[in-house]
Short mmCIF file of C-alpha atoms and ligand atoms in Angstrom, two decimals:
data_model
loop_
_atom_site.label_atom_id
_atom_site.label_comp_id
_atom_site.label_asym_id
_atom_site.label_seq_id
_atom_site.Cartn_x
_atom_site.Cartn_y
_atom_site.Cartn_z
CA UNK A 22 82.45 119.72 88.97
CA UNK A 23 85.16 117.96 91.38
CA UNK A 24 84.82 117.44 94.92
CA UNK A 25 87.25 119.68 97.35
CA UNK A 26 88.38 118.11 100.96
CA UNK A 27 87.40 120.87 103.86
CA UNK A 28 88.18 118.44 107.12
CA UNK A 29 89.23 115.16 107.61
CA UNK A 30 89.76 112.33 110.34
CA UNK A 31 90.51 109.25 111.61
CA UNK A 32 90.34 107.25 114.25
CA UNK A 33 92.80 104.06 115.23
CA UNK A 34 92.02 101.63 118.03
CA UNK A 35 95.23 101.81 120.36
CA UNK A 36 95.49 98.22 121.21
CA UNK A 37 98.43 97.16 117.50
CA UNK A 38 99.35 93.96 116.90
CA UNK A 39 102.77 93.50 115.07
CA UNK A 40 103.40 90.22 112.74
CA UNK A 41 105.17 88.89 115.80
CA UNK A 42 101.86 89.49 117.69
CA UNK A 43 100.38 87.03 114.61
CA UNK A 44 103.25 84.38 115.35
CA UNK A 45 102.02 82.89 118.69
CA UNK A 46 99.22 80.80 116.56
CA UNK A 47 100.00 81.09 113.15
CA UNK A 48 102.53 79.12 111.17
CA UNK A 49 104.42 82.67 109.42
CA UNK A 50 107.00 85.14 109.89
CA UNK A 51 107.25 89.09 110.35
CA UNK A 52 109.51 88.38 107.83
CA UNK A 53 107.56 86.62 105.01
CA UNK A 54 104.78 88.94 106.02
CA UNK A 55 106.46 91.93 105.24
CA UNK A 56 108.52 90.69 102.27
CA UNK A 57 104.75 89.52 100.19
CA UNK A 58 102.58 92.41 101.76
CA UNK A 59 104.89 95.41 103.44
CA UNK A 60 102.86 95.08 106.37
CA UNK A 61 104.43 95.27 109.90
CA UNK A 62 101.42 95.86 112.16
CA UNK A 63 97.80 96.27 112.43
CA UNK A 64 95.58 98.06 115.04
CA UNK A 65 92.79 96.30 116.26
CA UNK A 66 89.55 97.34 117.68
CA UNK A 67 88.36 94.96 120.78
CA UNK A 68 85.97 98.14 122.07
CA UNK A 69 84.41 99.94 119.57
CA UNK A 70 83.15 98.76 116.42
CA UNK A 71 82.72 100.29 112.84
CA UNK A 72 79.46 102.84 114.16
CA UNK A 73 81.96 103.79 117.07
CA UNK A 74 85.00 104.04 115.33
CA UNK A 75 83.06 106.28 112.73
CA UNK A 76 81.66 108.61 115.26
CA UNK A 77 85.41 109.00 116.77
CA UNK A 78 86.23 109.76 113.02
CA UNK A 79 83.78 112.02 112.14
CA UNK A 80 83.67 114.06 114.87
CA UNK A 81 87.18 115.00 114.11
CA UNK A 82 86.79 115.70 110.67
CA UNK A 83 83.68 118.13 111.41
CA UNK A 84 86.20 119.79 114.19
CA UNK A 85 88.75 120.37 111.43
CA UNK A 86 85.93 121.51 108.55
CA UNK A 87 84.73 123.62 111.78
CA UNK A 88 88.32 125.54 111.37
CA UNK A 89 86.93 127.50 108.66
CA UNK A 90 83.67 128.21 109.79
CA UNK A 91 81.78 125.09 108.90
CA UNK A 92 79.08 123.44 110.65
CA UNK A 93 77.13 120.14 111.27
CA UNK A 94 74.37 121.91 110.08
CA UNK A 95 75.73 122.57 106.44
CA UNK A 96 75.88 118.84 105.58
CA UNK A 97 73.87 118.09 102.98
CA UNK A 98 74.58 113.94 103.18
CA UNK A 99 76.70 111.43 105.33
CA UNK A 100 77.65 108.06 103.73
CA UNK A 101 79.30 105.43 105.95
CA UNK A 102 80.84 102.49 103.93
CA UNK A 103 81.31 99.76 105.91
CA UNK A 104 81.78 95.43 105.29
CA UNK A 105 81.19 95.22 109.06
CA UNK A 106 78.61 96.69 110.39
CA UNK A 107 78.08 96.37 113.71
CA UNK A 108 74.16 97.49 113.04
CA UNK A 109 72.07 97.38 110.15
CA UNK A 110 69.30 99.31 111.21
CA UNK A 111 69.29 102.30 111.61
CA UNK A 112 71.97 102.92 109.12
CA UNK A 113 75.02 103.82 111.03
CA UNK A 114 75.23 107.03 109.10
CA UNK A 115 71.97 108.12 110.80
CA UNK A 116 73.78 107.46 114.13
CA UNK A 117 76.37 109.59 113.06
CA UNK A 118 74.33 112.74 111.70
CA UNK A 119 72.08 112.40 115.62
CA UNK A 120 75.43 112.81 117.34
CA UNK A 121 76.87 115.31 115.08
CA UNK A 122 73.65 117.19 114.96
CA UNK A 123 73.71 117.22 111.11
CA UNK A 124 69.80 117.73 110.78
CA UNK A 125 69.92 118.73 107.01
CA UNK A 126 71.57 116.16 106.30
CA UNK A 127 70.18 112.90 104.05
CA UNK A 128 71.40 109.69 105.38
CA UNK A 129 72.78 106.35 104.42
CA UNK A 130 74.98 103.23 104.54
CA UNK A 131 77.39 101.89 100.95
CA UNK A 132 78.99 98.48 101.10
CA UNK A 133 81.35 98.41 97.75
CA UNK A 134 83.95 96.47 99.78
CA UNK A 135 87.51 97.97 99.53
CA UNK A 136 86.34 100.30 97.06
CA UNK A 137 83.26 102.20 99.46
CA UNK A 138 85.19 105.10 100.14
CA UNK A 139 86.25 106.12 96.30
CA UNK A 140 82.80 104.53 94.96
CA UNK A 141 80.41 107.24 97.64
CA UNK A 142 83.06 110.24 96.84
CA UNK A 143 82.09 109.74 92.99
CA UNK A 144 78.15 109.75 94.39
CA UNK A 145 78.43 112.13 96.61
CA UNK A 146 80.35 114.47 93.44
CA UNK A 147 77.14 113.39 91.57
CA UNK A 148 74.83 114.85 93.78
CA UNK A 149 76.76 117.73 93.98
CA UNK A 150 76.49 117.78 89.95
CA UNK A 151 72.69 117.33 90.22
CA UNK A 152 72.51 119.99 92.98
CA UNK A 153 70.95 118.14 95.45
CA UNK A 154 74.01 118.71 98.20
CA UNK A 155 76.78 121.05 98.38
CA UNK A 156 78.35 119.30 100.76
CA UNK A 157 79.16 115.59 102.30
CA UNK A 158 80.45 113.56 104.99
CA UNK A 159 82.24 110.40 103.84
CA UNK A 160 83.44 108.13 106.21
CA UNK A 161 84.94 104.36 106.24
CA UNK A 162 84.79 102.69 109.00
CA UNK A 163 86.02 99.30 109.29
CA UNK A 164 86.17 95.94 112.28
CA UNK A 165 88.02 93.66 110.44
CA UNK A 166 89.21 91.65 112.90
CA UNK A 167 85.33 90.08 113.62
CA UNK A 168 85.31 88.73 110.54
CA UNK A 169 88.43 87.76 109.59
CA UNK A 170 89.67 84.04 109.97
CA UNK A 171 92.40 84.65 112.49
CA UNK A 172 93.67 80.41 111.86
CA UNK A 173 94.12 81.24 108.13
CA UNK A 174 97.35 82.65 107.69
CA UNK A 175 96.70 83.35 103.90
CA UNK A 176 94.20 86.31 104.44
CA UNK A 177 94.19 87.48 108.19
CA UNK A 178 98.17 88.81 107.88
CA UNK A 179 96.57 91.40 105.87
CA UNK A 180 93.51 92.93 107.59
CA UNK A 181 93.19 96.16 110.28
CA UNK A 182 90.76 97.79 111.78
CA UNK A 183 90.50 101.81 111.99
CA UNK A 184 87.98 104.69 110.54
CA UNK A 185 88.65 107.56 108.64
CA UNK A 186 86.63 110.58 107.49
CA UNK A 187 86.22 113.47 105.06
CA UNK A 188 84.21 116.85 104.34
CA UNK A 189 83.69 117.35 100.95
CA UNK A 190 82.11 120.21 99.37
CA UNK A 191 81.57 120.60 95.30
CA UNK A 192 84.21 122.90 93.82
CA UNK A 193 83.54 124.02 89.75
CA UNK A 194 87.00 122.71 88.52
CA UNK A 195 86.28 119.71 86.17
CA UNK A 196 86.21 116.27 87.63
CA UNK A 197 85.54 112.47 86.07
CA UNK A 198 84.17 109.29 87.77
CA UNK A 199 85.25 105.50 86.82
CA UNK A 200 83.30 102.71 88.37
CA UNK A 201 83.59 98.93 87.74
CA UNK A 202 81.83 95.75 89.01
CA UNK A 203 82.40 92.06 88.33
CA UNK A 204 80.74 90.07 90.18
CA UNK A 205 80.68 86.83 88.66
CA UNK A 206 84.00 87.12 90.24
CA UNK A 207 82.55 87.37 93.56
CA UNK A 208 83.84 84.44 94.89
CA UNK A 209 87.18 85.79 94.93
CA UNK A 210 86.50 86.79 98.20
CA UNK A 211 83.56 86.13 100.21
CA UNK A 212 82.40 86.38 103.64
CA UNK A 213 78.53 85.61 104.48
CA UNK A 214 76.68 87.04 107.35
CA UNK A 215 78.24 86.28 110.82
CA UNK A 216 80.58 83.86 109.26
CA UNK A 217 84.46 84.56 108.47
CA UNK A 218 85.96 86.12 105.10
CA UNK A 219 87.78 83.50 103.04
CA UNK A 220 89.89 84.77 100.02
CA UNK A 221 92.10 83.48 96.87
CA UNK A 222 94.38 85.66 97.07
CA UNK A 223 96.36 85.23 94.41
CA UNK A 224 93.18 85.98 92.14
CA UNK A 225 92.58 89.16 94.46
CA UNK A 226 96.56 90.65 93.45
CA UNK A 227 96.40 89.56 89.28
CA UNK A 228 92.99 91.10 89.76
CA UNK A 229 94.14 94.47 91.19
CA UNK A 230 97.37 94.55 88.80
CA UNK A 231 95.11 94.40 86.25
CA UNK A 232 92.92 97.18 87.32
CA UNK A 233 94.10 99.42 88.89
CA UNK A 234 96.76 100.92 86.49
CA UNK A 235 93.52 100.47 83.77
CA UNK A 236 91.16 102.32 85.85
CA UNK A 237 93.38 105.19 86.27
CA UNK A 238 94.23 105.49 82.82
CA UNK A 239 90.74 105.96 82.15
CA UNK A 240 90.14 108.37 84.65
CA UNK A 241 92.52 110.57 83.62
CA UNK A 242 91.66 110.05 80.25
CA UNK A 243 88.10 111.52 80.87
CA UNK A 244 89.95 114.32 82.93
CA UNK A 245 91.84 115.24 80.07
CA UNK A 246 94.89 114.96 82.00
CA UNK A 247 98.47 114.26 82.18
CA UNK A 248 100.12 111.86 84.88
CA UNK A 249 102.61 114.67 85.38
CA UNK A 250 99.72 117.23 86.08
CA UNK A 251 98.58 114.83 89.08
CA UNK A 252 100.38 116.06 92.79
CA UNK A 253 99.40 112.23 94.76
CA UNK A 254 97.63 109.35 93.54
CA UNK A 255 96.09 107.68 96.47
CA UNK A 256 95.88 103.73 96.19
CA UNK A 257 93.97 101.79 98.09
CA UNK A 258 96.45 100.02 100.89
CA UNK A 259 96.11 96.35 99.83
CA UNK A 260 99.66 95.01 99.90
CA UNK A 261 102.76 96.99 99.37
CA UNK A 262 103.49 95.05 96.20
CA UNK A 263 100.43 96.13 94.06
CA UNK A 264 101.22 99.74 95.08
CA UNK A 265 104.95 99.37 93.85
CA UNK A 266 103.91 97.29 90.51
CA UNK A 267 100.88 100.36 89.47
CA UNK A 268 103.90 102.73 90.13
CA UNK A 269 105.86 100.98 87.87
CA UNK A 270 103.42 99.73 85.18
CA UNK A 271 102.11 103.57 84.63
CA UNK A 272 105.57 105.09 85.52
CA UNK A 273 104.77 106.98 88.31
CA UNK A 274 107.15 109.21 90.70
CA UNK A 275 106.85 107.05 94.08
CA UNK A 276 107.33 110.21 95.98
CA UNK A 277 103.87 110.70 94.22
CA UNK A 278 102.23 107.79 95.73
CA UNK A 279 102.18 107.94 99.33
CA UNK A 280 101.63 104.96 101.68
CA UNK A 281 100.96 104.12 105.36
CA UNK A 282 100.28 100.13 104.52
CA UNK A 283 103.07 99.06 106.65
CA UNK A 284 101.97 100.44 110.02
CA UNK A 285 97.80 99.92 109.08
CA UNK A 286 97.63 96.89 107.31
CA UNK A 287 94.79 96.82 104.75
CA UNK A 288 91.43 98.67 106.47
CA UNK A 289 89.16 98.08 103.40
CA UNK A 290 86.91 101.27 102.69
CA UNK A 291 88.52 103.14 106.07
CA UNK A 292 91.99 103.15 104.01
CA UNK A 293 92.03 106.11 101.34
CA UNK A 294 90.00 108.58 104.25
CA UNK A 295 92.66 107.01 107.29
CA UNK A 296 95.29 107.84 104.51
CA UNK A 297 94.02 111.20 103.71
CA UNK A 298 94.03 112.17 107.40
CA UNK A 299 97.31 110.90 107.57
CA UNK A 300 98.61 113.37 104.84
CA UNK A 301 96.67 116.50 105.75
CA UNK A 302 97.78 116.43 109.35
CA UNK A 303 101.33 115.99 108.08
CA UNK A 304 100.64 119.40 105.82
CA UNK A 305 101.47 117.47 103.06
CA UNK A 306 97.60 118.30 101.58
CA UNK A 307 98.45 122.21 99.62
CA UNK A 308 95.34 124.13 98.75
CA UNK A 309 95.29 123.50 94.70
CA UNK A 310 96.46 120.15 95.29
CA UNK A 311 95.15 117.72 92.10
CA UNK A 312 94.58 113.69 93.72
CA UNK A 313 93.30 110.74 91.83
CA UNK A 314 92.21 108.31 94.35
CA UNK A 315 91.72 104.47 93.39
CA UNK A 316 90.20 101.50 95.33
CA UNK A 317 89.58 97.83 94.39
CA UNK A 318 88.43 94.84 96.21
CA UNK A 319 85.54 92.45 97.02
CA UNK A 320 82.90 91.96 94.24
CA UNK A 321 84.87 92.34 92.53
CA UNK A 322 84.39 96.34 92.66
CA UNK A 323 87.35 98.99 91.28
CA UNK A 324 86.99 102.80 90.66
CA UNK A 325 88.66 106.05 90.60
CA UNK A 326 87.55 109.31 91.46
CA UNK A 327 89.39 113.28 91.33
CA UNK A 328 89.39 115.14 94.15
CA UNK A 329 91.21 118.65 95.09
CA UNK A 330 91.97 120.29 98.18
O1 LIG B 25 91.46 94.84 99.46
C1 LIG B 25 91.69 93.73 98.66
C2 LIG B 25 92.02 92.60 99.60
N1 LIG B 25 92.84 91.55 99.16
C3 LIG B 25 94.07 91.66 98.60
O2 LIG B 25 94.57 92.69 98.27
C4 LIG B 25 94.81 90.36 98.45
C5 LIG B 25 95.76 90.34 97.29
N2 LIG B 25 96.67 89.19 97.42
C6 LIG B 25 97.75 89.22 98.21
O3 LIG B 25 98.03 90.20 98.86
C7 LIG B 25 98.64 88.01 98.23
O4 LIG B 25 98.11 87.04 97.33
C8 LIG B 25 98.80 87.37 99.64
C9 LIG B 25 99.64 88.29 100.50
C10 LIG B 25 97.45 87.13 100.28
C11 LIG B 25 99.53 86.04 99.53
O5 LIG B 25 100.80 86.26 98.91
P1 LIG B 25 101.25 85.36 97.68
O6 LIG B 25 102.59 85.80 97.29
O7 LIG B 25 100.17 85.38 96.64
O8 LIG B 25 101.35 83.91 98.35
P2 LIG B 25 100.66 82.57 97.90
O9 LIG B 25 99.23 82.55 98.27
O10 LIG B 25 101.04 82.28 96.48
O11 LIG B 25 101.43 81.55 98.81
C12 LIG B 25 102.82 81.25 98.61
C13 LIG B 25 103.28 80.31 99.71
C14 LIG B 25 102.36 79.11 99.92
O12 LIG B 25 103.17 78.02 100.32
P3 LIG B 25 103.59 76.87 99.28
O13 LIG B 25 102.27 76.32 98.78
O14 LIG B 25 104.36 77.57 98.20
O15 LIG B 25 104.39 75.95 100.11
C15 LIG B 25 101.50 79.52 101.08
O16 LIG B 25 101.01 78.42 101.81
O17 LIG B 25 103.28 81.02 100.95
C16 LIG B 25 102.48 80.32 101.91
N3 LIG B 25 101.86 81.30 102.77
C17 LIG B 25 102.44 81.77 103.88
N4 LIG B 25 103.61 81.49 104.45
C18 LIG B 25 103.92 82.14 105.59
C19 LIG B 25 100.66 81.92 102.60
N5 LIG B 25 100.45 82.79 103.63
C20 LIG B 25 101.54 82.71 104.42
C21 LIG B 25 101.91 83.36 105.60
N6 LIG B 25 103.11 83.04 106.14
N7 LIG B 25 101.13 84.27 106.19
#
C-alpha cells in the first residue's frame, strides 16, 4: 500500500526578504549566498506563526481535496510537524481539525526536524496499512525566523518561513518506507527551548551528501524499482548544492528533480508539502505520477517515502 495525494496547499507570509534584505547587518553577499546555497530570498512570517500558517495551509488543501467530493469529515488523522511551535498544548493539529471541522479525525503534533513531513507520510501510510485511517492530513508548518540567529551569518542565510499541506488517502499500489536517526550526532544542529538554533554546517552538507543518495537507493531498492521508472524525486530544499551533487552522485535527469530553493530558502518540514503545492498548481502533478520524496536534517533524522498521485 502507497499513499495517493488528493489536495494540497500552502501558505507563504507576503512580507520576502532578498539576500540584499540580509546585507544591512550581516557581513555577506547576495552573491556568496547564492553561489554556496542557490538561495535568493526568503519569506518571513512577522504575523502568523506555525498554528496560523498551518490553518492558512490546510484549509486550502481540504478546498482542493473538496474538488472531488471530499470532506473534513473523511479525515481519519492530521499530523502537523513543526520545530517551532508557537503552542504546545493543545497540539496544533487539534487546532487545525476544530477549525476544519475534521471530527473523525485522531490528532497530533511530529517534530523530526527537516525530515517531519516525509517521516509522518511513512506513518500516516502505516496506518493506512494497519487500517486504522484511510485518509490523512499532513501539514508542515514552519517560523523560522524566531529561532534563528539573525547575527550569525553561517546559518540564518538559509532559513524561511511558510506552511504547506497535503491529503493523502491509501491507494493498493505497492509502497516502501526508509527511516534513519542518529542522534549522537545531535549536536550538529541544536536549538533549545526559547533560545536560537546554532549549526556546523559543514557537518550538516557531508552529512546530507552522504544520505541522501543512500537513503534513496534503499528505498527504491525495497520498491523494487528502477530510477528510470521514478517521474520526480522530491528533495528536501536545504541548499541548492546538495540537490545538484544527489543528482549527480545517483545520475539523475535534473528535469526530474524539481526545485523552488531559490525563491523559499530552506522551510524545514514545510518544504516537500510547500514544494508539492508548488508543482500541482503548476499541473505538473499527472494522475499515475510515481514520486520518491526524501528529507534530512536535525537529529540527525533522514528518510524516504513513495507516494503517487
Ligand atoms: O535542513 C538541513 C539544514 N542545514 C543544512 O542543510 C546546512 C548544510 N550546510 C550548508 O548549507 C553550508 O555548509 C553553508 C551554506 C551553511 C555554509 O557553506 P560552506 O560552503 O560550508 O561555508 P563554510 O562554513 O565552509 O565557510 C566558508 C567561508 C568561511 O570563511 P573563511 O573561514 O574561509 O574565511 C566563512 O566564515 O565562508 C564564510 N561564510 C560566509 N561568508 C559570507 C560563512 N557564511 C557566510 C556568509 N557570507 N553568509
Amino acid at each position: 500500500m502507497t499513499g495517493k495525494i488528493i489536495g494540497t496547499g500552502s501558505y507563504l507570509p507576503e512580507l520576502i526578504w532578498d539576500n540584499h534584505k540580509l546585507t544591512e547587518w550581516l557581513d555577506t553577499s547576495d552573491e556568496w549566498i547564492r553561489e554556496r546555497t542557490g538561495i535568493g530570498q526568503r519569506h518571513i512570517s512577522k504575523e502568523l506563526g506555525a498554528c496560523g500558517m498551518a490553518l492558512e495551509a490546510a484549509k486550502k488543501a481540504m478546498e482542493d481535496a473538496g474538488k472531488a467530493g471530499f470532506k473534513a469529515e473523511d479525515l481519519g488523522a492530521i499530523f502537523v510537524c513543526s520545530v517551532t511551535p508557537d503552542i504546545c498544548v493543545p497540539p496544533i493539529a487539534c487546532e487545525i481539525q476544530k477549525e476544519l471541522g475534521a471530527v473523525n479525525a485522531f490528532c497530533y503534533d511530529i517534530n523530526a526536524a527537516c525530515s517531519g513531513f516525509v517521516f509522518a507520510y511513512n506513518m500516516a501510510v502505516s496506518y493506512m496499512e494497519s487500517g486504522l485511517i484511510k485518509t490523512a492530513l499532513i501539514i508542515g508548518s514552519e517560523q523560522l525566523s524566531r529561532i534563528v540567529d539573525w547575527n550569525d551569518r553561517g546559518s540564518s542565510i538559509l532559513f524561511g518561513d511558510g506552511a504547506g499541506a497535503v491529503v493523502v488517502t491509501a491507494s493498493e499500489e505497492k509502497g516502501a518506507a526508509v527511516m534513519h536517526s542518529d542522534g549522537a550526532s545531535g549536536e550538529a544542529l541544536q536549538c533549545t527551548t526559547g533560545g536560537k538554533l546554532s549549526m556546523d554546517g559543514q557537518k550538516v552538507f557531508r552529512f546530507a551528501l552522504r544520505r541522501v543518495p543512500e537513503v534513496i537507493e534503499e528505498l527504491l531498492d525495497k520498491l523494487k524499482m528502477e530510477k528510470g521508472q521514478v517521474d520526480l524525486f522530491l528533495l528536501h530544499q536545504a541548499n541548492m548544492r546538495i540537490i545538484e551533487a544527489v543528482i549527480k552522485r545517483l545520475g539523475l535527469d535534473s528535469n526530474k528533480v524539481p526545485t523552488n530553493i531559490e525563491r523559499m530558502g530552506n522551510t524545514s518540514s514545510a518544504s516537500l508539502p510547500i514544494l508539492i503545492d508548488e508543482l500541482n498548481r503548476a499541473g505538473e502533478l499527472m494522475p499515475g505520477m510515481k514520486m520518491i520524496m526524501a528529507g534530512f536534517g536535525a537529529g540527525l533524522t533522514w528518510g524516504a517515502g513513495y507516494i503517487t498521485i
